[in-house]
Short mmCIF file of N, CA and C in Angstrom, two decimals:
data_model
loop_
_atom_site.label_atom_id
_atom_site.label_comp_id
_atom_site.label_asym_id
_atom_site.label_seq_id
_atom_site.Cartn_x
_atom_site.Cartn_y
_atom_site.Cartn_z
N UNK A 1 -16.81 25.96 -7.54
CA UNK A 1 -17.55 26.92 -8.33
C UNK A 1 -16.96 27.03 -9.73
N UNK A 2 -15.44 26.77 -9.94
CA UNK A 2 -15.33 26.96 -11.29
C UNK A 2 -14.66 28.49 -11.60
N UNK A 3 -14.68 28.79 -12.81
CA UNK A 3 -14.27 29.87 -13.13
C UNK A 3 -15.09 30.87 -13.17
N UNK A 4 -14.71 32.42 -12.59
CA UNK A 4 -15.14 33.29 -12.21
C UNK A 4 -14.65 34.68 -12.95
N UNK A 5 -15.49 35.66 -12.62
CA UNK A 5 -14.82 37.09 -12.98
C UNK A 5 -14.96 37.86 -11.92
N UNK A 6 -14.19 39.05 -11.55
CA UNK A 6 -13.62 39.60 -10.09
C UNK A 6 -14.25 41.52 -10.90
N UNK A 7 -15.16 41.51 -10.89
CA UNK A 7 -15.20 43.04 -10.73
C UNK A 7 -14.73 43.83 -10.06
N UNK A 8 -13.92 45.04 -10.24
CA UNK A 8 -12.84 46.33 -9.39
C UNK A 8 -13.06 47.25 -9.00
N UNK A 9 -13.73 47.86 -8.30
CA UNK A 9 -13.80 49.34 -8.46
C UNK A 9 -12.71 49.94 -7.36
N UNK A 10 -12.03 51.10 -7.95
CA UNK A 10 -10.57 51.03 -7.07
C UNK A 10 -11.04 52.79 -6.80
N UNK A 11 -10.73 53.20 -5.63
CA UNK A 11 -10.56 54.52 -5.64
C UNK A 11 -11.48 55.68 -5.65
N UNK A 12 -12.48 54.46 -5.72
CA UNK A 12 -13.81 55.83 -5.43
C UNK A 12 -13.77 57.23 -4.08
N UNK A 13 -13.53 58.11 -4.85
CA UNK A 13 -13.44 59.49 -4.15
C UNK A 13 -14.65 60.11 -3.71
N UNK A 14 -15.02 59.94 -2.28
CA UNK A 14 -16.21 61.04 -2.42
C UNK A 14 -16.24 61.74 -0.96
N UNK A 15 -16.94 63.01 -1.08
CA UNK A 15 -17.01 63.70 0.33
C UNK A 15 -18.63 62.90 0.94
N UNK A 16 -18.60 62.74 2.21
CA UNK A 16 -19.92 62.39 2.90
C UNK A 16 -19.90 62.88 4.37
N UNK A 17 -20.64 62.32 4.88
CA UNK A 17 -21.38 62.78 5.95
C UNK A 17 -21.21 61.57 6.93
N UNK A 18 -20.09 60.83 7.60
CA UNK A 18 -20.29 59.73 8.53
C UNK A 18 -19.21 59.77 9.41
N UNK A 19 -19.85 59.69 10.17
CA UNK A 19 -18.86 59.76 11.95
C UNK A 19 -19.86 59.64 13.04
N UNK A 20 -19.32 59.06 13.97
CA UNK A 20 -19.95 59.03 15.39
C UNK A 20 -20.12 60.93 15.56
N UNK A 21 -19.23 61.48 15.82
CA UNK A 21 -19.01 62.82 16.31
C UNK A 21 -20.14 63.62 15.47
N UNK A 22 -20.84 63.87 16.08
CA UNK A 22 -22.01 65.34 15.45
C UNK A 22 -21.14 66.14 14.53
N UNK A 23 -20.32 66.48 14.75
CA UNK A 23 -19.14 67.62 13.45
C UNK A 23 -18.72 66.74 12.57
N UNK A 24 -18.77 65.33 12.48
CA UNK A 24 -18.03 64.36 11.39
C UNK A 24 -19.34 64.50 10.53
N UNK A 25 -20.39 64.09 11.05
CA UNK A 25 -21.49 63.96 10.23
C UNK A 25 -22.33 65.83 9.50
N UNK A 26 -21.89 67.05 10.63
CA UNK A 26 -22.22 68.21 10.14
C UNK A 26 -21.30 68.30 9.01
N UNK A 27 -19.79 68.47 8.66
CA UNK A 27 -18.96 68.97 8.61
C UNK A 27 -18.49 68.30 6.87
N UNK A 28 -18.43 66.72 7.41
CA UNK A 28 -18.33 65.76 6.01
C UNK A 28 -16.40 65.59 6.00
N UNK A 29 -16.18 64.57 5.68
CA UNK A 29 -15.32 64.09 5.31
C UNK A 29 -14.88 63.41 3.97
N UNK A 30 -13.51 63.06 3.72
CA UNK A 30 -13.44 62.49 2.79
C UNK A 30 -12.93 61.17 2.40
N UNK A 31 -13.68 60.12 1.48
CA UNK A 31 -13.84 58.72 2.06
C UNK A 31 -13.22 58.03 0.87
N UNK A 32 -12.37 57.19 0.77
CA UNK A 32 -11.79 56.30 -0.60
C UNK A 32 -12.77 54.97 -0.26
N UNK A 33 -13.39 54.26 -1.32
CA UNK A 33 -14.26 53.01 -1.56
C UNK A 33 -13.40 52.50 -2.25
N UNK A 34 -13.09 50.87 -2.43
CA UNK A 34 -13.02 49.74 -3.15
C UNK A 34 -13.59 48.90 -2.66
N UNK A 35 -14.31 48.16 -4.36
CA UNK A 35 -15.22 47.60 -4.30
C UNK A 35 -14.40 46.52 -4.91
N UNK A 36 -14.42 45.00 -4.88
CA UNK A 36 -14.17 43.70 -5.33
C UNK A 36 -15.44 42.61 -5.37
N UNK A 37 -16.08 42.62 -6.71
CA UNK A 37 -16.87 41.61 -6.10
C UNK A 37 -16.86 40.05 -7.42
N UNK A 38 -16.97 38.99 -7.45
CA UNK A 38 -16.97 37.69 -7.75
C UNK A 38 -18.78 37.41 -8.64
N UNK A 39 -18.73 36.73 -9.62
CA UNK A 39 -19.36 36.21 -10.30
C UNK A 39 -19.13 35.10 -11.19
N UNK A 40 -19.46 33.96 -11.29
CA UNK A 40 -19.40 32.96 -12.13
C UNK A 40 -19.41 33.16 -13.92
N UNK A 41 -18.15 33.11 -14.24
CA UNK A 41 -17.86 33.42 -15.75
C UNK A 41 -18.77 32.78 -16.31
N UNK A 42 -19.74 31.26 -16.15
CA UNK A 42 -20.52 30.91 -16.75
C UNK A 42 -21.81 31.70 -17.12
N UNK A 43 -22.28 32.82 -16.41
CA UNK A 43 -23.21 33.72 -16.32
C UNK A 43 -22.70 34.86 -17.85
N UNK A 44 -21.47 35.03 -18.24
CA UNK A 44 -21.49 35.76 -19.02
C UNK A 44 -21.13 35.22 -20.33
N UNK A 45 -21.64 36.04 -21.15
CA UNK A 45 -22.22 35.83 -22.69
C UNK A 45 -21.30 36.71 -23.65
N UNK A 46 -20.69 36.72 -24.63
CA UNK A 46 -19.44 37.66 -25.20
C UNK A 46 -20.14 38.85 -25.75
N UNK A 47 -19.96 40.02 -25.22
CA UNK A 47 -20.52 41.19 -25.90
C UNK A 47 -21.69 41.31 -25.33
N UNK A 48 -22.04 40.57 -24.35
CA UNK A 48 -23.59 41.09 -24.52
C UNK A 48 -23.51 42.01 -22.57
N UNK A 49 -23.91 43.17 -22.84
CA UNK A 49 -23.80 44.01 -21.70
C UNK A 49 -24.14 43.29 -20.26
N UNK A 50 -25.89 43.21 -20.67
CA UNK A 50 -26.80 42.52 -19.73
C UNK A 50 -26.21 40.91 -18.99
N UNK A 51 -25.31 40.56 -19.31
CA UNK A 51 -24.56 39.28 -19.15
C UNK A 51 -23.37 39.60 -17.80
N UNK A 52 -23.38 40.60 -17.96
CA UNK A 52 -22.02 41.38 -16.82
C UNK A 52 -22.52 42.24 -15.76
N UNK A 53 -21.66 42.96 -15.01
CA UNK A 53 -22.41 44.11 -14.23
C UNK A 53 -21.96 45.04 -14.22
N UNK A 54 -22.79 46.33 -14.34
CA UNK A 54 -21.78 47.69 -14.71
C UNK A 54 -21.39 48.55 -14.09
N UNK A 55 -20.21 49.11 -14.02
CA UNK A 55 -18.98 49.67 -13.42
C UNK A 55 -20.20 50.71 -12.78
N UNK A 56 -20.85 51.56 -13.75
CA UNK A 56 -21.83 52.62 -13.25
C UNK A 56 -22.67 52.81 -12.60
N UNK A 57 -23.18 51.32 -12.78
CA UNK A 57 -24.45 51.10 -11.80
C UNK A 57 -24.06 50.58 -10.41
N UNK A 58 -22.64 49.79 -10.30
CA UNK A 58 -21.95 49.95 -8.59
C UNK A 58 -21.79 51.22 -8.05
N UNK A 59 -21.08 52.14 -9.12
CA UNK A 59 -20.94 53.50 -8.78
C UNK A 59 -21.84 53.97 -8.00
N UNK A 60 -22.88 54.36 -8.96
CA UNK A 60 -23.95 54.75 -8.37
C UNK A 60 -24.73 54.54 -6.71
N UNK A 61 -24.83 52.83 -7.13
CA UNK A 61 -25.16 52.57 -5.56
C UNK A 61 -23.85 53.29 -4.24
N UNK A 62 -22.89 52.97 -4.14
CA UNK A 62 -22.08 52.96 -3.72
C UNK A 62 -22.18 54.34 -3.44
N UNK A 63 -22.34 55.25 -4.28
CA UNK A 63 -22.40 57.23 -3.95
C UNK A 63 -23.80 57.29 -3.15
N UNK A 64 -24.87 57.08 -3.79
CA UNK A 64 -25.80 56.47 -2.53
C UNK A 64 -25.77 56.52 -1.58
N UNK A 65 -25.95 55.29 -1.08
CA UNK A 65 -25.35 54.87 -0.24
C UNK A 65 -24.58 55.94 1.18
N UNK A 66 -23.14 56.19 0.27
CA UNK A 66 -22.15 57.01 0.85
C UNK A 66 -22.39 58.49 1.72
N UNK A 67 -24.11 58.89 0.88
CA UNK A 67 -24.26 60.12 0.55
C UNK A 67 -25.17 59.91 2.10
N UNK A 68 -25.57 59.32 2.70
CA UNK A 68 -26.71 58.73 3.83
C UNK A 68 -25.60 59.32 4.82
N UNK A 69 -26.38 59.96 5.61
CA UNK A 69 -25.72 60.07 6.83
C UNK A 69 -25.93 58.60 7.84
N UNK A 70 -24.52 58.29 7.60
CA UNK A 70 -24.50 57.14 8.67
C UNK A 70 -23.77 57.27 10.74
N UNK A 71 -23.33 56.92 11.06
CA UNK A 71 -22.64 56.64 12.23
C UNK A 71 -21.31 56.06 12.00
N UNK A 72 -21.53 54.65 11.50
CA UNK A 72 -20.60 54.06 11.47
C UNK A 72 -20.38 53.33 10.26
N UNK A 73 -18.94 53.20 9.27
CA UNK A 73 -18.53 52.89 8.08
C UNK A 73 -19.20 51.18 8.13
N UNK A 74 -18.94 50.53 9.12
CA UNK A 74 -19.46 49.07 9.12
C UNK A 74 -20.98 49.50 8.65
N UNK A 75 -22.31 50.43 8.95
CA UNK A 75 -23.65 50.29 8.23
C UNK A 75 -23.47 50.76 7.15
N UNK A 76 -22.46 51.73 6.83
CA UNK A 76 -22.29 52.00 5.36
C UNK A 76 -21.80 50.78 4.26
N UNK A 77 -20.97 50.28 4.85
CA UNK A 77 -20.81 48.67 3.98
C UNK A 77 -21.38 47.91 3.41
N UNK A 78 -22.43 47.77 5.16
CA UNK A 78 -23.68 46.47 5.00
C UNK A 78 -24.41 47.02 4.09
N UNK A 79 -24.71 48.12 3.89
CA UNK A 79 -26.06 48.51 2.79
C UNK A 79 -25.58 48.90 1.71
N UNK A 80 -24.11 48.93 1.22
CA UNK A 80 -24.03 48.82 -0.30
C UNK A 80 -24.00 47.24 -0.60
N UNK A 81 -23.13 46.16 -0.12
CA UNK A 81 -23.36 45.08 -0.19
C UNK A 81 -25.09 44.70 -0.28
N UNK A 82 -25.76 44.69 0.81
CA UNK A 82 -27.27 44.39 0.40
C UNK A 82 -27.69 44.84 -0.66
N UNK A 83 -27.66 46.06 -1.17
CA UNK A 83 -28.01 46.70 -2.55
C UNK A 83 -27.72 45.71 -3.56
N UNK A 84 -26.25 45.92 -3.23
CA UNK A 84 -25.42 44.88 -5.03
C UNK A 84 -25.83 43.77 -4.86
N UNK A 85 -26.05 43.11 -4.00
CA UNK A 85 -26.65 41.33 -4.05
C UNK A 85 -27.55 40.78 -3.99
N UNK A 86 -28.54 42.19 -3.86
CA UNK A 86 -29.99 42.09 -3.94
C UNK A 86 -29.98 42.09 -5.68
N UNK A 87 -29.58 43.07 -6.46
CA UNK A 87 -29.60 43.48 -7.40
C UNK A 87 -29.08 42.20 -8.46
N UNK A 88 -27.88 42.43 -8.02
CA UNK A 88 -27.27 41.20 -9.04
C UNK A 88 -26.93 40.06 -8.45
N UNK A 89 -27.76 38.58 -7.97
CA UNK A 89 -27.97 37.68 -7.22
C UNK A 89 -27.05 36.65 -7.78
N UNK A 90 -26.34 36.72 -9.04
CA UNK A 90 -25.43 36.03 -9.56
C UNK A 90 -24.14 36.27 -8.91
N UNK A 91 -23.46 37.23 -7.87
CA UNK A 91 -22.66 38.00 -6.83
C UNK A 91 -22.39 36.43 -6.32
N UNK A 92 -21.01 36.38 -6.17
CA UNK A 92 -21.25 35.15 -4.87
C UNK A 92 -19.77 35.07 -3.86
N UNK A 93 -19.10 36.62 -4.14
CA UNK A 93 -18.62 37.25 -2.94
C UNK A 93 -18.13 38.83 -3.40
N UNK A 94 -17.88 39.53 -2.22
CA UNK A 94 -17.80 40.91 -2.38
C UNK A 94 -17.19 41.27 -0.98
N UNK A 95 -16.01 42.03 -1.46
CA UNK A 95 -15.24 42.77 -0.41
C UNK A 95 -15.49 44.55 -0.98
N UNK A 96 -15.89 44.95 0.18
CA UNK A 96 -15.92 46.41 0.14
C UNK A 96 -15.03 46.89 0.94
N UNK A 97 -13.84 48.00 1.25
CA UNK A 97 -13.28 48.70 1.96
C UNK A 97 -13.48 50.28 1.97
N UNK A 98 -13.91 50.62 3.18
CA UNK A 98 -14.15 52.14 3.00
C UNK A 98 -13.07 52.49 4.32
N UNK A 99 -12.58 53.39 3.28
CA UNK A 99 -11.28 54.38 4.58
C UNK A 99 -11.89 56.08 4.49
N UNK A 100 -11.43 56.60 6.01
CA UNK A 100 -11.51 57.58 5.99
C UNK A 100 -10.67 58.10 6.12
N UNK A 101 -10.28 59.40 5.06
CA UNK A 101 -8.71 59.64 4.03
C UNK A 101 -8.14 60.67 5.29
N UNK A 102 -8.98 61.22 6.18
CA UNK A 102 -8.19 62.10 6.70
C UNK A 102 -9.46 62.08 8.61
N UNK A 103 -9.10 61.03 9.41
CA UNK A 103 -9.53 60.84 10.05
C UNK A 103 -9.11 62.03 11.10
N UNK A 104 -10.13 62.48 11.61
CA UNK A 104 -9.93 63.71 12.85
C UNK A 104 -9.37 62.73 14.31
N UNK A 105 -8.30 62.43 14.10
CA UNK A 105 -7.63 61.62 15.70
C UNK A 105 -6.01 62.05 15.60
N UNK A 106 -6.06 62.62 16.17
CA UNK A 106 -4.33 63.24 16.65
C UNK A 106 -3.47 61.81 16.57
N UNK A 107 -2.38 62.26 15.88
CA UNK A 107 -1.72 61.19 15.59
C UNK A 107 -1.69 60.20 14.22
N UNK A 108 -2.70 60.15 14.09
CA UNK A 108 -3.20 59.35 12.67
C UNK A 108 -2.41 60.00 11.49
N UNK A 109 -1.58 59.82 10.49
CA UNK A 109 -1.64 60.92 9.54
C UNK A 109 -1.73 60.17 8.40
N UNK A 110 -2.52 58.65 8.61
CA UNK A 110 -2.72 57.99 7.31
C UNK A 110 -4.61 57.60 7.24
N UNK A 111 -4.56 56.96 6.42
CA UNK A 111 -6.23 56.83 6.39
C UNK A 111 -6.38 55.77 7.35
N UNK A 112 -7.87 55.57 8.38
CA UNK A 112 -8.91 54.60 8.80
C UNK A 112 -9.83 54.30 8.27
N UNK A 113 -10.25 52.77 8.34
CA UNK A 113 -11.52 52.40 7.62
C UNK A 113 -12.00 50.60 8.74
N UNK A 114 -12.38 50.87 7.09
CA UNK A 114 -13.05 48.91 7.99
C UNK A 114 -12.66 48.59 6.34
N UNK A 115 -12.65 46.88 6.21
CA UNK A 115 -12.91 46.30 5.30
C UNK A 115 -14.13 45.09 5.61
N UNK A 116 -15.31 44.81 4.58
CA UNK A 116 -16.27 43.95 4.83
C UNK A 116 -16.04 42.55 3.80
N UNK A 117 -16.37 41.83 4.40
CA UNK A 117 -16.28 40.30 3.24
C UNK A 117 -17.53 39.95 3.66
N UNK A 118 -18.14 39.63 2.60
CA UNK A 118 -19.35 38.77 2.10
C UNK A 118 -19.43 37.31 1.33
N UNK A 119 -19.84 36.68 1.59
CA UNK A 119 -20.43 35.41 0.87
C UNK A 119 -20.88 34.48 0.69
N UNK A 120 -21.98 34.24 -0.38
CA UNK A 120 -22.86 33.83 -0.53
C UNK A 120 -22.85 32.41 -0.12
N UNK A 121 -23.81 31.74 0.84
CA UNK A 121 -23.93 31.08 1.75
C UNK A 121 -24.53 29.87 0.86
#
């Protein structure tokens, strides 16, 4: 593939609504996102916005997304990934990790999550 650029998003903070448990999903928790995703440097143009992808508009999806009452962090993954690679088809891998910062399981006193890898086939 050549040379590439690695988009970051580190640390996304947000409260949501996802757990198996009826009280995870009443109640809401709080979830850290990083986003990593890959694009071919040949795709971008110096200065020109539309040439790149923007920090805000992952954001966005990603709060989205987040904001859905899900079940389980693995469908929360799959459907920000589908979003971003629907969107920006120049994508040609993407790791998402979503932890949950303060998981309700005795014992735990650090975060749980999943991490997802994607790519383009």
């Amino acid at each position: 593939m050549g040379e590439s650029f690695e988009i970051v998003l580190r640390d996304i903070l947000l409260r949501a609504h996802i757990g198996v448990a009826e009280q995870e999903r009443k109640v809401g928790n709080e979830f850290r996102v990083n986003l990593n995703l890959r694009y071919p440097a040949s795709e971008f143009r110096t200065e020109d916005l539309s040439s790149t992808i923007s920090y805000a508009d992952l954001h966005a999806i990603v709060e989205e997304e987040m904001h859905k009452e899900w079940l389980l962090l693995e469908s929360a993954a799959v459907a920000i990934t589908e979003r971003v690679t629907t969107y920006w088809q120049q994508i040609t891998e993407l790791t998402i990790a979503i932890d949950k910062v303060a998981p309700p399981i005795s014992g735990i006193v650090g975060e749980c999550g999943i991490k997802y890898f994607w790519k383009k086939s």
